[in-house]
PDB file of N, CA and C in Angstrom:
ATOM      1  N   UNK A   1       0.795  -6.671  21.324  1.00 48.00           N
ATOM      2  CA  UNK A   1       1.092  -5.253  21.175  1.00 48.00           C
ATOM      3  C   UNK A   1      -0.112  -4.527  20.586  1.00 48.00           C
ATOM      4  N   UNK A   2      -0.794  -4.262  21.509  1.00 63.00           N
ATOM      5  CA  UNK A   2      -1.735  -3.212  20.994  1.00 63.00           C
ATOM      6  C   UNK A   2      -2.006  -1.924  20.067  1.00 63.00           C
ATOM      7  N   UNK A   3      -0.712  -1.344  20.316  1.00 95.00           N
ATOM      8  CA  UNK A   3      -0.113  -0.325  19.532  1.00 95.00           C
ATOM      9  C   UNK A   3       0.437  -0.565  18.106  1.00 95.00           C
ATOM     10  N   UNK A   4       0.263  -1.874  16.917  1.00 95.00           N
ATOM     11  CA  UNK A   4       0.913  -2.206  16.114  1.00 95.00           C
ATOM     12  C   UNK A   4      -0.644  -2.720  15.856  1.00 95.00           C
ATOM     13  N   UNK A   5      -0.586  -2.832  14.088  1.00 97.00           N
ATOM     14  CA  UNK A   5      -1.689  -3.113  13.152  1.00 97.00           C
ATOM     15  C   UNK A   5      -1.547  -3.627  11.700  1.00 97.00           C
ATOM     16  N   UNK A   6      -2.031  -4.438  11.140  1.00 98.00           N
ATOM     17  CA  UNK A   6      -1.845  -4.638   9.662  1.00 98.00           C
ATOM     18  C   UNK A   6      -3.558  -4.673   9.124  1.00 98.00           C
ATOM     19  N   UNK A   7      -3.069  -3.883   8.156  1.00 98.00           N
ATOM     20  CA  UNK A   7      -4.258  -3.593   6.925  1.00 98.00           C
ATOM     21  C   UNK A   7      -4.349  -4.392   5.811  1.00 98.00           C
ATOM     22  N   UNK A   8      -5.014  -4.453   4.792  1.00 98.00           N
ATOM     23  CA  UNK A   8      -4.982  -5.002   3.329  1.00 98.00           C
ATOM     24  C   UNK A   8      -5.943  -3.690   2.861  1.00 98.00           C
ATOM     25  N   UNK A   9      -4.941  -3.379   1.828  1.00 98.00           N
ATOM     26  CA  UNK A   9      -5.621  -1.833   1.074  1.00 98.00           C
ATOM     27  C   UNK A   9      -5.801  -2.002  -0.341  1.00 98.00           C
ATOM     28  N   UNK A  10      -7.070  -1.610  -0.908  1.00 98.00           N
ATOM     29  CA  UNK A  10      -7.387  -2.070  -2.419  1.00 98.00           C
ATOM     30  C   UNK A  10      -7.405  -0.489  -2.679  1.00 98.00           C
ATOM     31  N   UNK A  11      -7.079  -0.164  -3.628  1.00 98.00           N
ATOM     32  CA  UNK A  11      -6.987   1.200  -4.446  1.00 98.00           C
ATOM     33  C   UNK A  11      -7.500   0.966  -6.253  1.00 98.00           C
ATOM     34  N   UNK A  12      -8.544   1.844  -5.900  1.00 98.00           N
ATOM     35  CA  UNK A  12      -8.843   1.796  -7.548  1.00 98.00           C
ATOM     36  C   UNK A  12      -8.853   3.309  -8.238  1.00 98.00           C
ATOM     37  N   UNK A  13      -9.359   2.906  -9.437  1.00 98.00           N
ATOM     38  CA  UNK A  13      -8.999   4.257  -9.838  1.00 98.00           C
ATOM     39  C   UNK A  13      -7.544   4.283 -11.119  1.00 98.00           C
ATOM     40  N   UNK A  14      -7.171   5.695 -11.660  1.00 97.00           N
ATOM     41  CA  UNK A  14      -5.791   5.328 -12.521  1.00 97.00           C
ATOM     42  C   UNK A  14      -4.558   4.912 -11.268  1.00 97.00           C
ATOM     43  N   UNK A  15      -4.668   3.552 -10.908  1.00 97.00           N
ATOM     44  CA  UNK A  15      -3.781   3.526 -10.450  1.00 97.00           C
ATOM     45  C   UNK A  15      -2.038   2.315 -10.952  1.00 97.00           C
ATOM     46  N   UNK A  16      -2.798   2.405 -12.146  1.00 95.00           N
ATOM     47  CA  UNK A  16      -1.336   1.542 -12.706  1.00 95.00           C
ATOM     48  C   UNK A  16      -1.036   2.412 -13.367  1.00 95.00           C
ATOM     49  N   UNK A  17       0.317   2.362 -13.977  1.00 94.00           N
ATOM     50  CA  UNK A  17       1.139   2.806 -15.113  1.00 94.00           C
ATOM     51  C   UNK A  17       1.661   4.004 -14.520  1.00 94.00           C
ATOM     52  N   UNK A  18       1.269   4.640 -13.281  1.00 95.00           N
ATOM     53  CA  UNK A  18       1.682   5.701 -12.687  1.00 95.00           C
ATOM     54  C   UNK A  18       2.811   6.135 -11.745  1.00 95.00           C
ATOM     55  N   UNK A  19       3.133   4.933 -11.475  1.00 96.00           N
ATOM     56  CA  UNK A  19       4.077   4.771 -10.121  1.00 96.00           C
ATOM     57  C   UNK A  19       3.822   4.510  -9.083  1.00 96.00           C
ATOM     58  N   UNK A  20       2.420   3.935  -9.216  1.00 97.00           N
ATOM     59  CA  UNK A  20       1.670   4.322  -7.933  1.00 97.00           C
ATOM     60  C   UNK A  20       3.114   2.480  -6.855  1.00 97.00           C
ATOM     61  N   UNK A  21       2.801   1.523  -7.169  1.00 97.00           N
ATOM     62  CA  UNK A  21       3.486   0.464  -6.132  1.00 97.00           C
ATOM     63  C   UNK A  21       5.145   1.446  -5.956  1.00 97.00           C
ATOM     64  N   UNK A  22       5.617   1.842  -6.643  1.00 97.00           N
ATOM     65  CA  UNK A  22       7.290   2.243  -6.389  1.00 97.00           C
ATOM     66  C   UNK A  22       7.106   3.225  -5.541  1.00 97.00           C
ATOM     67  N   UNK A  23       5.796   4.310  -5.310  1.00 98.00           N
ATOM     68  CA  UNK A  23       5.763   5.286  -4.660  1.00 98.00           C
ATOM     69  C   UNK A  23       5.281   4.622  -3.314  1.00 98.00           C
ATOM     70  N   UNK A  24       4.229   3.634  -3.330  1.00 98.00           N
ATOM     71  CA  UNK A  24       4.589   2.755  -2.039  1.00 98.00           C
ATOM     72  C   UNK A  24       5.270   2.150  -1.696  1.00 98.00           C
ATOM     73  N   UNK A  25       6.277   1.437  -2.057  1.00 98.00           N
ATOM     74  CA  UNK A  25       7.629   1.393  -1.548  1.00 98.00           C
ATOM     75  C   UNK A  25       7.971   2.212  -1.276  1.00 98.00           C
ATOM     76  N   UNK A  26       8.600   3.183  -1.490  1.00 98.00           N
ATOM     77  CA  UNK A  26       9.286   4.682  -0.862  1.00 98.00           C
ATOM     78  C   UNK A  26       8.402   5.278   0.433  1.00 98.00           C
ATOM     79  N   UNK A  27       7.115   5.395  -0.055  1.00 98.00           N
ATOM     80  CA  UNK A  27       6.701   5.297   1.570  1.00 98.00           C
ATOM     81  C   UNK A  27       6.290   4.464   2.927  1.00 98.00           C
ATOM     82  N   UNK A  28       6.089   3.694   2.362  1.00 98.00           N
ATOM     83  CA  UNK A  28       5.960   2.487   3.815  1.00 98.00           C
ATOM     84  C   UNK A  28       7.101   2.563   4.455  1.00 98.00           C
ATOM     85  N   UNK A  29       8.450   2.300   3.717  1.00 98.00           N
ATOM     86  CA  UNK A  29       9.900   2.385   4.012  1.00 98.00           C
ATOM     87  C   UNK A  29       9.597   3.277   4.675  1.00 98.00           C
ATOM     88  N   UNK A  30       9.580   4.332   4.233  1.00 98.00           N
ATOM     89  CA  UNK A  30       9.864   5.781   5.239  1.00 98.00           C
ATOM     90  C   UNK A  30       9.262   5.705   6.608  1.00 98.00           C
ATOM     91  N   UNK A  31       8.428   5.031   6.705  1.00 98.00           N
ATOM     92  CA  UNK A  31       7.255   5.125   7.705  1.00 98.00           C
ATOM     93  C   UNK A  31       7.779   3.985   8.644  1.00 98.00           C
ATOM     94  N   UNK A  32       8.683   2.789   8.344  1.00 97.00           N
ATOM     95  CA  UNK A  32       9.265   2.010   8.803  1.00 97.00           C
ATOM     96  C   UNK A  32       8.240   0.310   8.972  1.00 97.00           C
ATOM     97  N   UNK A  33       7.240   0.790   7.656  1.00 98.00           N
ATOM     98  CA  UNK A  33       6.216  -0.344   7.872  1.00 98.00           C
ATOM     99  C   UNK A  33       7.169  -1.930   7.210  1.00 98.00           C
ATOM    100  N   UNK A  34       6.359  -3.028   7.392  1.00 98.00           N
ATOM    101  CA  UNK A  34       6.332  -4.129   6.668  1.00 98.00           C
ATOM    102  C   UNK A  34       5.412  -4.136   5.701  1.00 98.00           C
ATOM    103  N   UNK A  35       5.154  -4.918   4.747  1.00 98.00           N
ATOM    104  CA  UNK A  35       4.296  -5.402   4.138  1.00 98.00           C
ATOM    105  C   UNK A  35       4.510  -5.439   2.521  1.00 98.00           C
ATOM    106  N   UNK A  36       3.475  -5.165   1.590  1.00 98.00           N
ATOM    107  CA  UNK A  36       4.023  -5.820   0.337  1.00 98.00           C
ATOM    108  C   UNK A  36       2.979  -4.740  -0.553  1.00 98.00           C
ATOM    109  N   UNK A  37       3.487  -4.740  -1.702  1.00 98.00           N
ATOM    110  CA  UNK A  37       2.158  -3.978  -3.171  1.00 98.00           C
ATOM    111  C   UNK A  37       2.371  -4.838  -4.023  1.00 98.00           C
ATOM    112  N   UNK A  38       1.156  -4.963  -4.854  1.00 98.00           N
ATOM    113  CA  UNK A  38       1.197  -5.521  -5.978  1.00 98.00           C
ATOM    114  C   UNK A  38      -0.284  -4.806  -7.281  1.00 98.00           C
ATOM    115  N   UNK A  39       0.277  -4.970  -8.262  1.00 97.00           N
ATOM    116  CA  UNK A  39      -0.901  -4.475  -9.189  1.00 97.00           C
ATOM    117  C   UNK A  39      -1.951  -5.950  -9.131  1.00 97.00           C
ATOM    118  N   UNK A  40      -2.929  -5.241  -9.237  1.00 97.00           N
ATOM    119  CA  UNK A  40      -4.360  -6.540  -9.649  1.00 97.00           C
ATOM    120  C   UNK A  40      -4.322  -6.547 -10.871  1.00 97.00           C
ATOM    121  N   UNK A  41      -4.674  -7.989 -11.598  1.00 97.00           N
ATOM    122  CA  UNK A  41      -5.197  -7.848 -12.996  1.00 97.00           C
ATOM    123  C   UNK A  41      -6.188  -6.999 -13.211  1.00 97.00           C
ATOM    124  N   UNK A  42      -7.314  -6.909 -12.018  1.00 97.00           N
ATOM    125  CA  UNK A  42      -8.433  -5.947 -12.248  1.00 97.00           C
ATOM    126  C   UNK A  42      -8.474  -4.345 -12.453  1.00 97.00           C
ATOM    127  N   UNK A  43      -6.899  -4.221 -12.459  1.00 97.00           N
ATOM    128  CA  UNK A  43      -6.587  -2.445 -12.001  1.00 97.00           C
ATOM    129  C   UNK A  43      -6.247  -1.977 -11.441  1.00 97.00           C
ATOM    130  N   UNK A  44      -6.652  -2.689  -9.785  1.00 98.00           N
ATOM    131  CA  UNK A  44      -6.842  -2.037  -9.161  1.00 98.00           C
ATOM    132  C   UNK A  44      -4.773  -2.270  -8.205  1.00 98.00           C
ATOM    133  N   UNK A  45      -4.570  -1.793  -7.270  1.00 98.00           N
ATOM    134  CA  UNK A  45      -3.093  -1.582  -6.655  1.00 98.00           C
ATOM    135  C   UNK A  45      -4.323  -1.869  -4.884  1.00 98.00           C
ATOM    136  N   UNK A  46      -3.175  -3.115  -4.888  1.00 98.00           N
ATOM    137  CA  UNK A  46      -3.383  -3.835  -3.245  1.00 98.00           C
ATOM    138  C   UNK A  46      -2.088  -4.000  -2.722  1.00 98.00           C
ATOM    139  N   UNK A  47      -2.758  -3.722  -1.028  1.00 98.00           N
ATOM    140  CA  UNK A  47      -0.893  -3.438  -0.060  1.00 98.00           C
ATOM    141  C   UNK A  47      -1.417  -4.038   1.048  1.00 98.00           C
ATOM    142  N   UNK A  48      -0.346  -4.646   1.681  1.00 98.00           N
ATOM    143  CA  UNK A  48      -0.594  -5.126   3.287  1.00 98.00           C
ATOM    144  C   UNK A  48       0.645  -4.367   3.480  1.00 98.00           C
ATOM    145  N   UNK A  49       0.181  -3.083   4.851  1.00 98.00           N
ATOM    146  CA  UNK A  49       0.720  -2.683   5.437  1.00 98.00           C
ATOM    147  C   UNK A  49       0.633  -3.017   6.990  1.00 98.00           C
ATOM    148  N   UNK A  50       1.933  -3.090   7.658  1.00 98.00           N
ATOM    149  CA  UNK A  50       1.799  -3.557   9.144  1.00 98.00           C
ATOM    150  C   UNK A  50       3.119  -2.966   9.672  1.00 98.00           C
ATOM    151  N   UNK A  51       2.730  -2.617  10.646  1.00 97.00           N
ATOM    152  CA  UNK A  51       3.539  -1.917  12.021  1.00 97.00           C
ATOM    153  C   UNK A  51       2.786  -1.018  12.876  1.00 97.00           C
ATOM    154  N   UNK A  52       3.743   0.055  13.241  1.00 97.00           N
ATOM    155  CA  UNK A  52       3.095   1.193  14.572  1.00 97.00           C
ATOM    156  C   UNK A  52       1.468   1.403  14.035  1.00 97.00           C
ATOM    157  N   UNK A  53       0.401   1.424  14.894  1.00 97.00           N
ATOM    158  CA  UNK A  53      -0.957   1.738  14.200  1.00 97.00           C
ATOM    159  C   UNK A  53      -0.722   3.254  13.644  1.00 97.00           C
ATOM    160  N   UNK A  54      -0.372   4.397  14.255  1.00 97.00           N
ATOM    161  CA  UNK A  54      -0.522   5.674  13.761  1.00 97.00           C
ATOM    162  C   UNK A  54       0.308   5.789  12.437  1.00 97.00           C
ATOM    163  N   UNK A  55       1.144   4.927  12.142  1.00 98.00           N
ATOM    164  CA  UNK A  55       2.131   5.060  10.790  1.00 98.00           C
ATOM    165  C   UNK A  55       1.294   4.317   9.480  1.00 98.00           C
ATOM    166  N   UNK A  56       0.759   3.176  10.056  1.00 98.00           N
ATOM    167  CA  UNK A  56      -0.366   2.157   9.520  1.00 98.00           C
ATOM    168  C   UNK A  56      -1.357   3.246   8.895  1.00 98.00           C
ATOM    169  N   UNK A  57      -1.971   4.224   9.752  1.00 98.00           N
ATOM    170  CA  UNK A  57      -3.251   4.921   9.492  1.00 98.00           C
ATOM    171  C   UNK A  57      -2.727   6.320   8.416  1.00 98.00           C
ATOM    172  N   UNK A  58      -1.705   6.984   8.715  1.00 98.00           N
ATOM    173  CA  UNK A  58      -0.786   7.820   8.059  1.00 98.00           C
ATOM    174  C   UNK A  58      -0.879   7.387   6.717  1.00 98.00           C
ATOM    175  N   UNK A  59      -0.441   5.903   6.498  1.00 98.00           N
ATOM    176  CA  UNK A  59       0.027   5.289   5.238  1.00 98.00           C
ATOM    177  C   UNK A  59      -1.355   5.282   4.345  1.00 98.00           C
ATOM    178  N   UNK A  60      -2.444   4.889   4.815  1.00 98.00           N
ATOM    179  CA  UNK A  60      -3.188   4.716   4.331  1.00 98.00           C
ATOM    180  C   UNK A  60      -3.803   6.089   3.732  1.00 98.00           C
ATOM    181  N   UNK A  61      -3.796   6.861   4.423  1.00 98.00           N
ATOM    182  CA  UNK A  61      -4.378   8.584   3.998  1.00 98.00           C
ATOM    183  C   UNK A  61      -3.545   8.933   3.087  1.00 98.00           C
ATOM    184  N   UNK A  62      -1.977   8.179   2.791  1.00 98.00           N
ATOM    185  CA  UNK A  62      -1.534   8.915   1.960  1.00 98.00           C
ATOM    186  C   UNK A  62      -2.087   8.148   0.345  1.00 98.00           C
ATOM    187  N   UNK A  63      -2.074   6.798   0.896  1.00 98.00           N
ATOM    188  CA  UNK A  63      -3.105   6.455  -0.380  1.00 98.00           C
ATOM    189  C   UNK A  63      -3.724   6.467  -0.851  1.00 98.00           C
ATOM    190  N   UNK A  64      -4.383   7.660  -0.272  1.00 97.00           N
ATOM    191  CA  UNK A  64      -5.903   8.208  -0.827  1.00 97.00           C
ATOM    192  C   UNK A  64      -5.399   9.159  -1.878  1.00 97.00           C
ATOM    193  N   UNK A  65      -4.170   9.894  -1.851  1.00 96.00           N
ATOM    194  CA  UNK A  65      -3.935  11.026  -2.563  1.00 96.00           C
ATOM    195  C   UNK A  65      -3.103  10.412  -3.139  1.00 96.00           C
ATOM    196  N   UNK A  66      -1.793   8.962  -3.008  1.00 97.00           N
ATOM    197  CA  UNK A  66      -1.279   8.629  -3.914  1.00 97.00           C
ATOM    198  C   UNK A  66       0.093   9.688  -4.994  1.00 97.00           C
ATOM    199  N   UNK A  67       0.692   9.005  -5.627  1.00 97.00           N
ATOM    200  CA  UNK A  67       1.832   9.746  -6.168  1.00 97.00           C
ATOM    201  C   UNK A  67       0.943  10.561  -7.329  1.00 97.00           C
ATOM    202  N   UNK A  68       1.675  11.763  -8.036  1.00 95.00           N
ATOM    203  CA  UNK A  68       1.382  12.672  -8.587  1.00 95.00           C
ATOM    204  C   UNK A  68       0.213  12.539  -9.912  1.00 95.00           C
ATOM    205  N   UNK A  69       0.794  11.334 -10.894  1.00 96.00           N
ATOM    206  CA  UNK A  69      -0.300  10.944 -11.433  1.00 96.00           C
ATOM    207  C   UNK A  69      -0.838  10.255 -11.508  1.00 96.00           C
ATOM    208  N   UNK A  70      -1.257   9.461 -10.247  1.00 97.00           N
ATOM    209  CA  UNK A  70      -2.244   8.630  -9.954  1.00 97.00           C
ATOM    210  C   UNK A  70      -3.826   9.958 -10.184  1.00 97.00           C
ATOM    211  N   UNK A  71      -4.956   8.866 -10.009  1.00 98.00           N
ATOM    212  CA  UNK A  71      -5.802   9.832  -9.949  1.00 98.00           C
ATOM    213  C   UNK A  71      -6.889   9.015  -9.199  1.00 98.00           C
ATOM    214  N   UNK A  72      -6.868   8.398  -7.558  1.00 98.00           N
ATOM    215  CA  UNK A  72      -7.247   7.432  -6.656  1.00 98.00           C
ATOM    216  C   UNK A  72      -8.843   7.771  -6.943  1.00 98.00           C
ATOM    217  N   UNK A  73      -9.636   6.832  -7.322  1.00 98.00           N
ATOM    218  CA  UNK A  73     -11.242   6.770  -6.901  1.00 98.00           C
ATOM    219  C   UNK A  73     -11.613   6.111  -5.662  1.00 98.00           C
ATOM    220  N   UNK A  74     -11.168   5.204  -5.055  1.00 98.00           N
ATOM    221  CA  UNK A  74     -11.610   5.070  -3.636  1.00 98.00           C
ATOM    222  C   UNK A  74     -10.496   3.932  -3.163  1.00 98.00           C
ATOM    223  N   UNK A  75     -10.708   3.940  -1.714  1.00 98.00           N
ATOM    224  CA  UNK A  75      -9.775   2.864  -1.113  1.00 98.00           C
ATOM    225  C   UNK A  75     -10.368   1.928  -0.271  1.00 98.00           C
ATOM    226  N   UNK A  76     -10.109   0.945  -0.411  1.00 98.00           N
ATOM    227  CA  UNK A  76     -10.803   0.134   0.472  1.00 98.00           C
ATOM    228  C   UNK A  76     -10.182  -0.701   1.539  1.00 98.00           C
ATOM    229  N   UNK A  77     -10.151  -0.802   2.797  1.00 98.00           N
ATOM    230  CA  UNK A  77      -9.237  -1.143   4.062  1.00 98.00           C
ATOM    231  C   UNK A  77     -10.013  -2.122   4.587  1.00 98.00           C
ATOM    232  N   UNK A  78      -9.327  -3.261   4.664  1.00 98.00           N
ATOM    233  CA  UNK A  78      -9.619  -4.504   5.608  1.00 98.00           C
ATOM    234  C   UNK A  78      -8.316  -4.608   6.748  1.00 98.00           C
ATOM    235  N   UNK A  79      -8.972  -5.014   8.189  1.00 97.00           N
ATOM    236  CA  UNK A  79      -8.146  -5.876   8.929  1.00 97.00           C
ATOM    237  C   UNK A  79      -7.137  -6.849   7.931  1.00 97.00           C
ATOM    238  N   UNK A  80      -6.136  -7.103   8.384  1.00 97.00           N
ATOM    239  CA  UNK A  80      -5.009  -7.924   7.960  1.00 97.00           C
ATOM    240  C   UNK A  80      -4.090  -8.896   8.804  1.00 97.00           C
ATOM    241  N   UNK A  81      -3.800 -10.131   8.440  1.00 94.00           N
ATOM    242  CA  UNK A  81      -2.555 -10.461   9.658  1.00 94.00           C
ATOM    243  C   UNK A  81      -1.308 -10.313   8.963  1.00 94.00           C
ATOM    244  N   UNK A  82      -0.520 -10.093  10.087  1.00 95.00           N
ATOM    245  CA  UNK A  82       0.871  -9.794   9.819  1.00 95.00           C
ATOM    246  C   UNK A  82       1.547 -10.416   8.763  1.00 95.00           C
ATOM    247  N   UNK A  83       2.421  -9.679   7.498  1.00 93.00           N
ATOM    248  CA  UNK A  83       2.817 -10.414   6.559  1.00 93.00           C
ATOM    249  C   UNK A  83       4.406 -11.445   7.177  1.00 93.00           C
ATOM    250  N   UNK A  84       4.366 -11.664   6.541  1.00 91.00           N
ATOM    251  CA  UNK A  84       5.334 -13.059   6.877  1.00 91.00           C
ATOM    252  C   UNK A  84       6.864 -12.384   6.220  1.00 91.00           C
ATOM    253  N   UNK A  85       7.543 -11.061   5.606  1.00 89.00           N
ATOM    254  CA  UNK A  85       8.399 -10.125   5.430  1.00 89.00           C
ATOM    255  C   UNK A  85       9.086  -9.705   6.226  1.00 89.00           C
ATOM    256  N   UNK A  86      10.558  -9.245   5.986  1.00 90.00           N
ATOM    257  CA  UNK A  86      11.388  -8.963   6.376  1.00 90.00           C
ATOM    258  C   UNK A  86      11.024  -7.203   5.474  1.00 90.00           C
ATOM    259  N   UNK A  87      10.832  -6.278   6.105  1.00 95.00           N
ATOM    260  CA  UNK A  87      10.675  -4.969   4.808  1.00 95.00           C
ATOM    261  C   UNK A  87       9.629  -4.834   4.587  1.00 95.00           C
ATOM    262  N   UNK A  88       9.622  -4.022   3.360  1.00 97.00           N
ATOM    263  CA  UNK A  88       8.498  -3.530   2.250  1.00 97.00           C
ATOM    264  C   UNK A  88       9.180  -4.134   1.037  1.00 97.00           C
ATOM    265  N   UNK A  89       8.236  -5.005   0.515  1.00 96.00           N
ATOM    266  CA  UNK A  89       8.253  -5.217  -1.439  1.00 96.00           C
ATOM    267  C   UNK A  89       7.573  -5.286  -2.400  1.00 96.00           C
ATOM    268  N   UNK A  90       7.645  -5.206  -3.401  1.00 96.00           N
ATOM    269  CA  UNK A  90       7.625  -4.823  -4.298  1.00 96.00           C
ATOM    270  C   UNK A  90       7.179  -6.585  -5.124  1.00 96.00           C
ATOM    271  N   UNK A  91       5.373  -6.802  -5.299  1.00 96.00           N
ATOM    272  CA  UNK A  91       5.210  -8.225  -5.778  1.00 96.00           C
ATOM    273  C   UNK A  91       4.881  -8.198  -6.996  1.00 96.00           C
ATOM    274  N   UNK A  92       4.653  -9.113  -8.231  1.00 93.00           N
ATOM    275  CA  UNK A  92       3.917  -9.211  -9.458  1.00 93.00           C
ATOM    276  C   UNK A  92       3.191  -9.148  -9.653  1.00 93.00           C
ATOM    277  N   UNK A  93       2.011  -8.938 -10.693  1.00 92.00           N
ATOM    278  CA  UNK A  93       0.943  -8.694 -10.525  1.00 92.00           C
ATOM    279  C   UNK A  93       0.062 -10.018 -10.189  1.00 92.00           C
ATOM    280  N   UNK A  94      -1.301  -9.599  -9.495  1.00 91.00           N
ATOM    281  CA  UNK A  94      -2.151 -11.482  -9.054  1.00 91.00           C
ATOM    282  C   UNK A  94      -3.223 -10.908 -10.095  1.00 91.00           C
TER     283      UNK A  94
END
């Protein structure tokens, strides 16, 4: 399926303590993606998102701007293979 894609997205910046993984849950869901968030020990908030590519690419722009008090310094997007999930969840921190 050509039309379907998975990413691995690193977000740095204030992105803990903010809401930032619960606000990705709420949107991947919406978007009807798979995949997973988790906080880094390093700070930073990493996601494998996968499904439709245009919802994939959507998702990612919104992580640039992130929930209200996040305050994103950059994002970084790798190719990904498909997570092995049923959904979007919600992981511990690595």
């Amino acid at each position: 399926m050509s039309d379907t894609k998975a990413v691995n997205v690193t977000v740095s910046g204030k992105v803990q303590g903010v809401w930032y993984r619960a606000w990705t849950v709420e949107e991947a869901r919406s978007r009807g993606l798979v995949g997973w968030v988790r906080n880094r020990s390093d700070g930073t908030v990493e996601a494998v998102f996968a499904g439709p590519a245009g919802q994939v690419d959507d998702m990612v722009e919104a992580c640039r701007r992130g929930p209200t008090h996040a305050r994103v310094a950059g994002v970084a997007v790798a190719p990904a293979g498909f997570p092995s999930v049923d959904g979007f969840e919600q992981r511990a921190t690595y």
